[in-house]
Coordinates of C-alpha atoms in Angstrom, one line a residue:
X25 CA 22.5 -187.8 52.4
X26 CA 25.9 -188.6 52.4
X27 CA 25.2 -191.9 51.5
X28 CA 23.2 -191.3 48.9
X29 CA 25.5 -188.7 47.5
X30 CA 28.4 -191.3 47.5
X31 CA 25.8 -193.7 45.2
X32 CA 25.6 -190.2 42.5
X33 CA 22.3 -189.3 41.3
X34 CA 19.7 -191.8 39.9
X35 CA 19.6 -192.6 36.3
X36 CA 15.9 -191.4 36.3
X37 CA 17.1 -187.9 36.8
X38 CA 18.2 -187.6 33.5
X39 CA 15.4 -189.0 32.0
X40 CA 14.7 -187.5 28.7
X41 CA 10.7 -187.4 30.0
X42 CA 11.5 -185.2 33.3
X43 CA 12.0 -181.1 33.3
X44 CA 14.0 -180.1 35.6
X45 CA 12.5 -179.7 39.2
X46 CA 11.5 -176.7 40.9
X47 CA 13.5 -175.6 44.4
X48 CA 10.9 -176.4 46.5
X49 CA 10.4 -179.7 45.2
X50 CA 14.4 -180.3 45.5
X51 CA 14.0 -179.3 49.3
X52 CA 11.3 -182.0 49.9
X53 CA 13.6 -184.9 47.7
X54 CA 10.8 -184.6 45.5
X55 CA 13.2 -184.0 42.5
X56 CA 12.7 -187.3 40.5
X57 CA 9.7 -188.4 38.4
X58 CA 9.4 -191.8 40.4
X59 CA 8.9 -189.5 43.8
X60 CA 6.0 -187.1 43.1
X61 CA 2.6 -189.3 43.0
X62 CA 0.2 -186.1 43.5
X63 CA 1.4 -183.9 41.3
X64 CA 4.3 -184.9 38.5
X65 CA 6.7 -183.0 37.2
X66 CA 7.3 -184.6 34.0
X67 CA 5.7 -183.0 31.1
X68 CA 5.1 -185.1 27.7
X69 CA 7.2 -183.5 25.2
X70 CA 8.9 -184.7 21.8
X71 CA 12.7 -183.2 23.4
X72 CA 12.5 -182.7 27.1
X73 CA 15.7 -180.3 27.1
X74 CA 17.6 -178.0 25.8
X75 CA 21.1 -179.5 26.0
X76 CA 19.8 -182.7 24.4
X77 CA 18.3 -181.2 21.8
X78 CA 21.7 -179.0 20.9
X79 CA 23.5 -182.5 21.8
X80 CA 20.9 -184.4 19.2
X81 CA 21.7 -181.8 16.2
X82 CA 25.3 -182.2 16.5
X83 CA 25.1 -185.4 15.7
X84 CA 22.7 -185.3 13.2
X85 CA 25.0 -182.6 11.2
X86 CA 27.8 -184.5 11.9
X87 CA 26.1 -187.7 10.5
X88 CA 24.9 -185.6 7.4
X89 CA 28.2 -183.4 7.2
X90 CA 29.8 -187.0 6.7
X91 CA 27.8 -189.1 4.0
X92 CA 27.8 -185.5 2.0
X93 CA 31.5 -186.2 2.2
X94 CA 31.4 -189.3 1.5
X95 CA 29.1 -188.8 -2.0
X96 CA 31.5 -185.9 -2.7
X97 CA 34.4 -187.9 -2.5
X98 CA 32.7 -191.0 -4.6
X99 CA 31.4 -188.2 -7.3
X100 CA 35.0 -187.1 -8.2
X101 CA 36.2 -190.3 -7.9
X102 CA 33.9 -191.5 -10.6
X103 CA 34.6 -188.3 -12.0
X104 CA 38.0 -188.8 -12.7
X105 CA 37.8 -192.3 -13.7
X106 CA 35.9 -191.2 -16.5
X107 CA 38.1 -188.5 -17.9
X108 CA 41.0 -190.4 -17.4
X109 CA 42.1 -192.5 -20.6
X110 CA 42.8 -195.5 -18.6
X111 CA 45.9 -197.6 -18.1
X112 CA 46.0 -198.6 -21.8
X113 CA 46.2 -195.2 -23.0
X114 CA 48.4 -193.7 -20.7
X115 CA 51.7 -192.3 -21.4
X116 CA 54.4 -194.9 -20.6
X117 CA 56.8 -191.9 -18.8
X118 CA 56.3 -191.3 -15.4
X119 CA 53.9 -189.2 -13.7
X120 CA 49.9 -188.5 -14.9
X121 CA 49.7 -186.7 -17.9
X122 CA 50.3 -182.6 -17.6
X123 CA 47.2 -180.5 -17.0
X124 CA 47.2 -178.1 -20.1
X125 CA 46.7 -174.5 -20.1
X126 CA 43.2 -173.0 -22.0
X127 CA 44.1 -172.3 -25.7
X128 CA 45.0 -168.4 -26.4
X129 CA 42.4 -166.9 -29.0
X130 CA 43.1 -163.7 -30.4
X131 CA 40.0 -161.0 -30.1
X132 CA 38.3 -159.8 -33.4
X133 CA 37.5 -156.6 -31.9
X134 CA 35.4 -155.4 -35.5
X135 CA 36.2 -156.0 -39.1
X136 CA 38.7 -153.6 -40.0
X137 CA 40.5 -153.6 -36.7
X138 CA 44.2 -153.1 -36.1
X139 CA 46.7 -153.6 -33.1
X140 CA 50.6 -153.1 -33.4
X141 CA 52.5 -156.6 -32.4
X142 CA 56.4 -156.8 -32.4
X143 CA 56.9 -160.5 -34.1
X144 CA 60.5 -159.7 -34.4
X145 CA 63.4 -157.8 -33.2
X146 CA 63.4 -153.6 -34.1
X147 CA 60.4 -154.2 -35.8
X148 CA 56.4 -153.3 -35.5
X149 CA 54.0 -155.5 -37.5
X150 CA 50.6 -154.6 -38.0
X151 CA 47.3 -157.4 -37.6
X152 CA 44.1 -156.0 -39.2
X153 CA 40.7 -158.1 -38.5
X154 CA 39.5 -159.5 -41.7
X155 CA 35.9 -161.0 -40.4
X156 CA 34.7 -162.2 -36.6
X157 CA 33.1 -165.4 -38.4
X158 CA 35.7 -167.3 -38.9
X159 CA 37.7 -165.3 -36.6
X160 CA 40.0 -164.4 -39.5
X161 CA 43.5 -161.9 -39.7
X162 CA 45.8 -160.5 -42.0
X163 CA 49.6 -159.4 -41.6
X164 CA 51.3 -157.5 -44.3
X165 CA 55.1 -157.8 -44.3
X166 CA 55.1 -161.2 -42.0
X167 CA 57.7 -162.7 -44.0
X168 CA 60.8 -160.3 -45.9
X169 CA 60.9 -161.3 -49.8
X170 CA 64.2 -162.7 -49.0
X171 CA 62.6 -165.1 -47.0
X172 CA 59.6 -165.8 -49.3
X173 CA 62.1 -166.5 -52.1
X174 CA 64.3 -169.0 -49.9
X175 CA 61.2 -171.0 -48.7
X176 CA 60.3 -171.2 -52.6
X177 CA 63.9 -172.6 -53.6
X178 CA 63.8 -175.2 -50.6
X179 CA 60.7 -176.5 -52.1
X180 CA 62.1 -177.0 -55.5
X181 CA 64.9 -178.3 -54.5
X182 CA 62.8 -181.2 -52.5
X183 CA 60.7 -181.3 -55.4
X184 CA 56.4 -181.2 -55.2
X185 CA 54.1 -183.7 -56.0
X186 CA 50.7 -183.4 -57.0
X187 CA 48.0 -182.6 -54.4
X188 CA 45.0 -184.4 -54.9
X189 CA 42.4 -185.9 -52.5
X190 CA 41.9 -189.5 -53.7
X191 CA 40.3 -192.2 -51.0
X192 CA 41.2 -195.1 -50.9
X193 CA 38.6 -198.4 -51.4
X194 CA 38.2 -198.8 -47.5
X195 CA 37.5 -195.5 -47.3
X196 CA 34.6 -195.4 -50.1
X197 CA 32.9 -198.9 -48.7
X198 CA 32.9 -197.6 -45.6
X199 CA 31.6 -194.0 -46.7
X200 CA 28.4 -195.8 -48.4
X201 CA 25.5 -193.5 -49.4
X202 CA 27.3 -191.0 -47.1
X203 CA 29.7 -190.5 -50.1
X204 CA 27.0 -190.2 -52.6
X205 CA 24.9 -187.7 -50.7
X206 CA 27.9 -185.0 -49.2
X207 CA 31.1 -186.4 -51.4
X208 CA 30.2 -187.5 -54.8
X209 CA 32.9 -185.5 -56.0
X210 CA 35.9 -187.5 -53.8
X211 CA 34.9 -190.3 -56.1
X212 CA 38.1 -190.1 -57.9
X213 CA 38.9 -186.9 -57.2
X214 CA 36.9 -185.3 -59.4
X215 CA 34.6 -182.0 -59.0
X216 CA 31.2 -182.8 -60.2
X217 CA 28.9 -179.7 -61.1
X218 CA 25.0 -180.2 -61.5
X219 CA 25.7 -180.6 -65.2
X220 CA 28.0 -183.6 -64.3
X221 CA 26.0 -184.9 -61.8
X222 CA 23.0 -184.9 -64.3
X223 CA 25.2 -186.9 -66.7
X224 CA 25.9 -189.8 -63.5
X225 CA 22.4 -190.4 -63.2
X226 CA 21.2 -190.5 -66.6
X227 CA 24.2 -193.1 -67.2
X228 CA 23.8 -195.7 -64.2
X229 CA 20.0 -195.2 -64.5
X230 CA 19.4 -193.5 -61.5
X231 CA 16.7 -190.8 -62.0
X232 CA 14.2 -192.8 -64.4
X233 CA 11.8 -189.2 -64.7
X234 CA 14.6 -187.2 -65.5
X235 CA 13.9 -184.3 -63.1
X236 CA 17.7 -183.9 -62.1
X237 CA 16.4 -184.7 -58.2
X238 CA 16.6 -188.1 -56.7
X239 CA 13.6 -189.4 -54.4
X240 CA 13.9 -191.1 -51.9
X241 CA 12.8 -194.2 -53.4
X242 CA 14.8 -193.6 -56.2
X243 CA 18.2 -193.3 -54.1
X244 CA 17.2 -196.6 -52.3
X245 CA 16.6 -198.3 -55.7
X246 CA 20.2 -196.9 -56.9
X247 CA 23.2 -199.5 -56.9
X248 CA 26.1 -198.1 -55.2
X249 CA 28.5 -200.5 -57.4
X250 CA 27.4 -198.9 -60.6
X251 CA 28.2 -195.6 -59.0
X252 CA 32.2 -196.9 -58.1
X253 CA 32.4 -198.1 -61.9
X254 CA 30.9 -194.8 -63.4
X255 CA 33.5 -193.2 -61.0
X256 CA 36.8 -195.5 -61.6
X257 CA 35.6 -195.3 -65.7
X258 CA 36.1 -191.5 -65.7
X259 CA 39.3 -189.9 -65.3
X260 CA 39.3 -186.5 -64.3
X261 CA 41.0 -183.8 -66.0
X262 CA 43.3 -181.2 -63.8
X263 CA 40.7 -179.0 -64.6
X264 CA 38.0 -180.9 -63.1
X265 CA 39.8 -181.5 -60.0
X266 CA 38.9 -180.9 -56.5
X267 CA 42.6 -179.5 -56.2
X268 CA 44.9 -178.7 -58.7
X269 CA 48.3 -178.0 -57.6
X270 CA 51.4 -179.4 -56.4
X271 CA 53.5 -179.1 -52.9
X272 CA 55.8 -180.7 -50.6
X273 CA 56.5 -180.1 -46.7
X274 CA 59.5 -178.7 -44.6
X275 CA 61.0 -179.7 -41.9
X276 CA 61.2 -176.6 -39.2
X277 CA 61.9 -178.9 -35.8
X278 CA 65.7 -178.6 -34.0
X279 CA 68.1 -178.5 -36.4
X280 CA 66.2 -177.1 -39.7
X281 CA 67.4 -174.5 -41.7
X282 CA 67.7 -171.3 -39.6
X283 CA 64.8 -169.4 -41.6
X284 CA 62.6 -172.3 -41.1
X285 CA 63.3 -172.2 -37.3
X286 CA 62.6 -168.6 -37.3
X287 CA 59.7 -168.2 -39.1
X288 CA 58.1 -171.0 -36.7
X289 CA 59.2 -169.2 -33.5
X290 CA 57.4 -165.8 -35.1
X291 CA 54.2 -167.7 -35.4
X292 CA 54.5 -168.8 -31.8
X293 CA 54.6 -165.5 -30.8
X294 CA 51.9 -165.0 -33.1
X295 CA 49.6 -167.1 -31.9
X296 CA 50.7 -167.4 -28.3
X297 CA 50.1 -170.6 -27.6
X298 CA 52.2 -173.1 -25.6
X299 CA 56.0 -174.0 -27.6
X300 CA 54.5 -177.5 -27.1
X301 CA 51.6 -177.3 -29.4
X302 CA 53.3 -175.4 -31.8
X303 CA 56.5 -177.2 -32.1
X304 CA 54.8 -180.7 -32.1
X305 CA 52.2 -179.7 -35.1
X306 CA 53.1 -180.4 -39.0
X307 CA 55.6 -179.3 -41.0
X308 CA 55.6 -176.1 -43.3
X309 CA 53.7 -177.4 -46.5
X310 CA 54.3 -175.6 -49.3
X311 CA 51.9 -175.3 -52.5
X312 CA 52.5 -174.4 -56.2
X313 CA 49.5 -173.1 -58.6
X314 CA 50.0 -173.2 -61.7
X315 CA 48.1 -171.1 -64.7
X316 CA 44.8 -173.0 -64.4
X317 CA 45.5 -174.1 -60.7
X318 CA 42.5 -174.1 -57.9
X319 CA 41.3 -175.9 -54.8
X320 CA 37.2 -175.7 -54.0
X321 CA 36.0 -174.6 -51.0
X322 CA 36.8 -176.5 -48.1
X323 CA 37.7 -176.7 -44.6
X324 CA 41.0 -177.8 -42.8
X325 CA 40.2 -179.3 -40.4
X326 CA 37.4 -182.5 -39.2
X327 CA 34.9 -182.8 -36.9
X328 CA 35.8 -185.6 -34.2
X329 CA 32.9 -188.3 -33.5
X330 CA 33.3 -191.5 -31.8
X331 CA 34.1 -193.1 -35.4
X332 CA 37.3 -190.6 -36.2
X333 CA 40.5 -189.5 -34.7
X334 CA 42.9 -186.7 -34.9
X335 CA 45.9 -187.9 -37.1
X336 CA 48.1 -186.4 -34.6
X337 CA 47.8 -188.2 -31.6
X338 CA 46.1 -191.6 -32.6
X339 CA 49.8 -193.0 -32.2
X340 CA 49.0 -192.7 -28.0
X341 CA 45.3 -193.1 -28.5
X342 CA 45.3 -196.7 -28.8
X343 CA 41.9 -196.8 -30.3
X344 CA 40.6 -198.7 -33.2
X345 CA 38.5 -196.7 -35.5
X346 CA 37.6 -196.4 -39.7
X347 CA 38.5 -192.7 -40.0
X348 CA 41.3 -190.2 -38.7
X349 CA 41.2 -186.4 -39.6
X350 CA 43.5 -183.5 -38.9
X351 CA 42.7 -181.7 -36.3
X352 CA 44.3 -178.0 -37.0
X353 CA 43.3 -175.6 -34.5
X354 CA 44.6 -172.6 -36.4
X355 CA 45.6 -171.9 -40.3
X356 CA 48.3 -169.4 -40.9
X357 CA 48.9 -169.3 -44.6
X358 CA 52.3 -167.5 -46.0
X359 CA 51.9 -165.8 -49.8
X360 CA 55.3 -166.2 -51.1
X361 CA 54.5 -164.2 -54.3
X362 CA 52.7 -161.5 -56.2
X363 CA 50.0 -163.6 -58.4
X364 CA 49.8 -161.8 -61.8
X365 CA 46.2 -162.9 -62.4
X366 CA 43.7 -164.8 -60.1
X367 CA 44.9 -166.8 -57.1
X368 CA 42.4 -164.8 -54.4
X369 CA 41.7 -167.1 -50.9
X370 CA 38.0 -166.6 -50.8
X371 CA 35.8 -167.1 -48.1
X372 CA 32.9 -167.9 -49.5
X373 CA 30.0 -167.4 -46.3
X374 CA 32.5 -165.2 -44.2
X375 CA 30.4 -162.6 -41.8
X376 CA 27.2 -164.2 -42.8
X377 CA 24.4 -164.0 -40.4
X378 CA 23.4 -167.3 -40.1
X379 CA 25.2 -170.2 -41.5
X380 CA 23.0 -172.6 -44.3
X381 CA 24.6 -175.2 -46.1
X382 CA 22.0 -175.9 -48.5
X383 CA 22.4 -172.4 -49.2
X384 CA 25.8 -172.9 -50.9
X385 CA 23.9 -174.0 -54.3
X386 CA 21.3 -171.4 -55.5
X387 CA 20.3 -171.7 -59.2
X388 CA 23.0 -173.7 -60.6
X389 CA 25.4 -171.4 -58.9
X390 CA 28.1 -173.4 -56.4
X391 CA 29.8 -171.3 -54.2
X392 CA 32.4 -173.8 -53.2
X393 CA 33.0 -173.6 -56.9
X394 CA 36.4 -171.8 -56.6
X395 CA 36.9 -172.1 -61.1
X396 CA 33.9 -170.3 -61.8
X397 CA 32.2 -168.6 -58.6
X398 CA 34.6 -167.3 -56.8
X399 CA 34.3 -163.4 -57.5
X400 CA 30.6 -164.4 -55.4
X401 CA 32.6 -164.8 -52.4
X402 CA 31.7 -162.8 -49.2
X403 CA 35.6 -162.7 -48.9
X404 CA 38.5 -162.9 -51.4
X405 CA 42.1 -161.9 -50.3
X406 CA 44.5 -161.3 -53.0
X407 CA 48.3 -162.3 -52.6
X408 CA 50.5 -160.4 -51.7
X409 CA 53.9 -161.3 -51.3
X410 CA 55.2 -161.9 -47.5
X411 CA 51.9 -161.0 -46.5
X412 CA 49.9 -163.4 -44.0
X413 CA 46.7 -164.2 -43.5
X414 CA 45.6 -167.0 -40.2
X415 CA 42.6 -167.5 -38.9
X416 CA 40.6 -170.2 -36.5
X417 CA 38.9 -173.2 -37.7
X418 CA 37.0 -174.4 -34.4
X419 CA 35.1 -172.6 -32.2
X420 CA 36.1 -172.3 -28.4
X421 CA 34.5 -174.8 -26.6
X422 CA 33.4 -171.9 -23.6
X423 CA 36.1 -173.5 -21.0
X424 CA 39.3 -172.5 -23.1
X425 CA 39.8 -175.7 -25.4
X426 CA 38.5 -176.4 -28.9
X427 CA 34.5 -176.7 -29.3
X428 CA 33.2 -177.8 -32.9
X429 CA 34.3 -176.8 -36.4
X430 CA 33.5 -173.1 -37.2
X431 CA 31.3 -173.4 -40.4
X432 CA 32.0 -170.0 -41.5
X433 CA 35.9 -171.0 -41.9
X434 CA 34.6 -172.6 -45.2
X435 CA 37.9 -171.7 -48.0
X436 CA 39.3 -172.0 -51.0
X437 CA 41.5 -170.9 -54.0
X438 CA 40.6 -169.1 -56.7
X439 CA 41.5 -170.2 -60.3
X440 CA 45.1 -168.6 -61.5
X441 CA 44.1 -166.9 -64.7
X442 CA 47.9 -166.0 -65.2
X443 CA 51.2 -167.4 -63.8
X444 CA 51.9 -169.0 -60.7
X445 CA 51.3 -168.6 -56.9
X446 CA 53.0 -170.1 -54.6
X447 CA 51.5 -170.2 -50.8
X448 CA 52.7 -171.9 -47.3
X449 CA 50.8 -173.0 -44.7
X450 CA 51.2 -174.0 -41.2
X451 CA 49.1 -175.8 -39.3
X452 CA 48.7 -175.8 -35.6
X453 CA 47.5 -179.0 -34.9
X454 CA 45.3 -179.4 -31.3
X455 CA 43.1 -182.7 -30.3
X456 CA 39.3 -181.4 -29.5
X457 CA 40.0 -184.3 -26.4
X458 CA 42.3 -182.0 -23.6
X459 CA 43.7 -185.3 -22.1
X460 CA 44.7 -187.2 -25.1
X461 CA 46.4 -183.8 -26.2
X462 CA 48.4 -183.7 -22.6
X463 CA 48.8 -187.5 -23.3
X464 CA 50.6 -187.2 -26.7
X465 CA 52.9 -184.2 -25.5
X466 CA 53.7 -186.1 -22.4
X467 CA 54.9 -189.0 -24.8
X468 CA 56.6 -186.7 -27.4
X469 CA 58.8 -185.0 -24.6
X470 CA 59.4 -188.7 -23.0
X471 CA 60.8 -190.0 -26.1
X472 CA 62.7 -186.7 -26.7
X473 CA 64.7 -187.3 -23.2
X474 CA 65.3 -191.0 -24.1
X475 CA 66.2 -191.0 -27.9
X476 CA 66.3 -188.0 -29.2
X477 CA 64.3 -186.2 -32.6
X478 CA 65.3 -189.9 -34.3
X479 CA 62.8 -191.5 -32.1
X480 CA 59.9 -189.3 -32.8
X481 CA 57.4 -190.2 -35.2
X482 CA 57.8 -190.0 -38.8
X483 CA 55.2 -187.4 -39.1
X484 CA 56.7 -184.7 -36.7
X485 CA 59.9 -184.7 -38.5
X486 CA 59.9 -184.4 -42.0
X487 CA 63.4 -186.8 -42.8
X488 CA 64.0 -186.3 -46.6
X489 CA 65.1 -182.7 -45.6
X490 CA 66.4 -183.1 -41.8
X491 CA 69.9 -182.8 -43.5
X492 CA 69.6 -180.4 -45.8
X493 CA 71.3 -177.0 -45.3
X494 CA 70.7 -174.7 -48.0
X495 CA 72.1 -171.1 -47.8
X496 CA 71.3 -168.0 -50.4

């Protein structure tokens, strides 16, 4: 016994085949499998005990618990990878690019809701809900008169140029029958009614049956060079423009006149968004309307596909493509005066139920038609002097960043039947892509630490007026 204790037991007695033996069987050494001939205590069984099964599923889990890791980890990984810009399109300042916060949005509430908001010191200003779709506000008494006259004499005195949408000739090649079909009228700037549209065909032979419609044949048949010629042969009157007015920007970064710096810190509190986004986005532009003056029903900002890029930050994009929009989150327009006759903002489709663009022209009546359709508006707002009006042009995209263009945010200016209006807008300009957003903050503040505002792109500073300091 001792001997045989000294050797330890026999491998056999752990044997994954054997139960464990009964007492009287120990007594009689008949404990292993090997020793009991006559009658076996091994039992055929798939796990013989208890402890090796509990052993057994340790590992497995353990063997599971780590490849589920391991995909986990390679998921992310990849995950990251793809949301990240890549070397190329990083920022060259140290660090990743900053995680940005989600966009505030304002709540509608109901049309014809108000909450109290103090914009500025010892005072209460008022915001009233206009319509949910757009998501669309007013603000009586945003800016004094004082301060509405100022912004006026700062624009004279950096004089305005005429606003006008003209493409140039890459932009119509590359447009094709696009242009035809949805922007005939950027052809040289020039709105074109159904009456004028009628005359276009007639003249490059475009609708042989005369029926006013183009098949499809027809349209394939068409020659897009005779439409350029028919386009570059007619110049359009300032009636007949797409915009008629004139306008020029102000500076409002560090350093600006002190009005200009104040009025853009009272939007920021208006809007509530981050002092980056709001500091980095355009200048003030300021617009004149003269008797006559309009601008059809359009939308600030652009869609962004694969071919386009927000105008703001294609400078740390480093992409290549045809087209770049503006991308302008939110519009708060200023009126700077009382309009003696016309001059409404009308929202054309505003609180619609369901959104139809085809709807826009009914029986030769074109509600983006801002000369002669505009009292058909859902929506007009007249001016009023200092008062404000701001609303959203994207919908959220449901995790706190900008979705696609909101439709409904479809605007324009009605004709001035007598005198002259004269508006402001600011823009708050935010890219639909989160990390090229962080990206071009990130590069703005770097090149603010190393040169200064001189360093910053043209764009973001606004140079012809930098220096001027104009007091009244």
């Amino acid at each position: 016994m001792a001997a045989a204790a000294a050797a330890g037991p026999r491998p056999e007695a752990a044997s994954p085949q054997c139960e464990p033996p009964d007492p009287a069987g120990a007594a009689a050494g008949l404990g292993d499998c090997e020793d009991a001939p006559v009658r076996p205590l091994c039992k055929p069984r798939g796990i013989c005990s208890r402890a090796y099964f509990l052993v057994l599923m340790v590992f497995v889990h353990l063997y599971l618990g780590n490849v589920l890791a391991l995909l986990f980890f390679v998921h992310y990984s990849n995950g990251d990878e793809r949301s990240d810009p890549g070397p190329q399109r990083r920022a060259p300042g140290p660090g990743p690019a900053p995680t940005l916060a989600p966009l505030t949005r304002l709540e509608g509430i109901k049309v014809g809701h108000e909450r109290k908001v103090q914009l500025v010191a010892d005072r209460d200003h008022f915001i009233r809900t206009l319509s949910l779709k757009p998501l669309l506000f007013e603000i009586p008494g945003f800016l004094s008169d004082a301060e509405c006259r100022l912004i006026i004499h700062l624009a004279q005195m950096k004089g305005l140029q005429r606003s006008q949408i003209l493409p140039t000739e890459e932009y119509e090649e590359a447009m094709g029958t696009m242009q035809v079909l949805a922007q005939t009228r950027l052809g040289n700037g020039r709105w074109m009614t159904p009456e004028n549209i009628q005359e276009m065909y007639t003249a490059i032979k475009a609708d042989p049956d005369g029926d006013g419609v183009l098949s499809l044949q027809e349209f394939s048949n068409m020659d897009l060079r005779d439409f350029h010629k028919y386009m570059r042969r007619h110049k359009a009157e300032s009636s007949e423009l797409v915009r008629n007015s004139h306008h020029t920007w102000l500076y409002q970064g560090e350093g600006a006149h002190h009005v200009m710096r104040a009025i853009r810190q009272r939007v920021l509190r208006l809007t509530r968004l981050s002092p980056e986004i709001v500091e980095l986005s355009e200048p003030l532009q300021v617009v004149r309307y003269g008797e006559g003056g309009h601008y059809h029903a359009h939308v600030d900002s652009g869609p962004v596909y694969p071919e386009t890029i927000c105008s703001h930050t294609k400078l740390v994009a480093n992409e290549s493509v045809p087209f770049e929009t503006s991308c302008r989150y939110m519009t708060v327009l200023f009126y700077l005066n009382n309009v003696t006759g016309g001059g409404e903002t009308v929202f054309p489709v505003a609180d619609n139920r369901t959104y139809d663009e085809m709807s826009l022209i009914q029986d030769d009546v074109d509600l983006r038609d801002t000369r002669r359709h505009c009292e058909k508006g859902n929506l007009r707002v007249k001016p009023r002097q200092g008062t404000a009006v701001f609303w959203y042009n994207y919908l959220p995209d449901g995790q706190g960043w900008v979705g696609d263009v909101d439709d409904y945010s479809l605007h324009g200016g009605c004709l001035v039947t007598r005198g002259t209006k004269w508006i402001a807008n600011n823009w708050i300009n935010v890219d639909p892509s989160r990390a090229r957003q962080a990206l071009f903050q990130q590069e703005m503040a770097r090149l603010a630490r190393e040169g200064g505002a001189d360093s910053q792109p043209e764009w973001t500073l606004d140079r012809a007026y930098r220096d001027a300091r104009v007091e009244l």
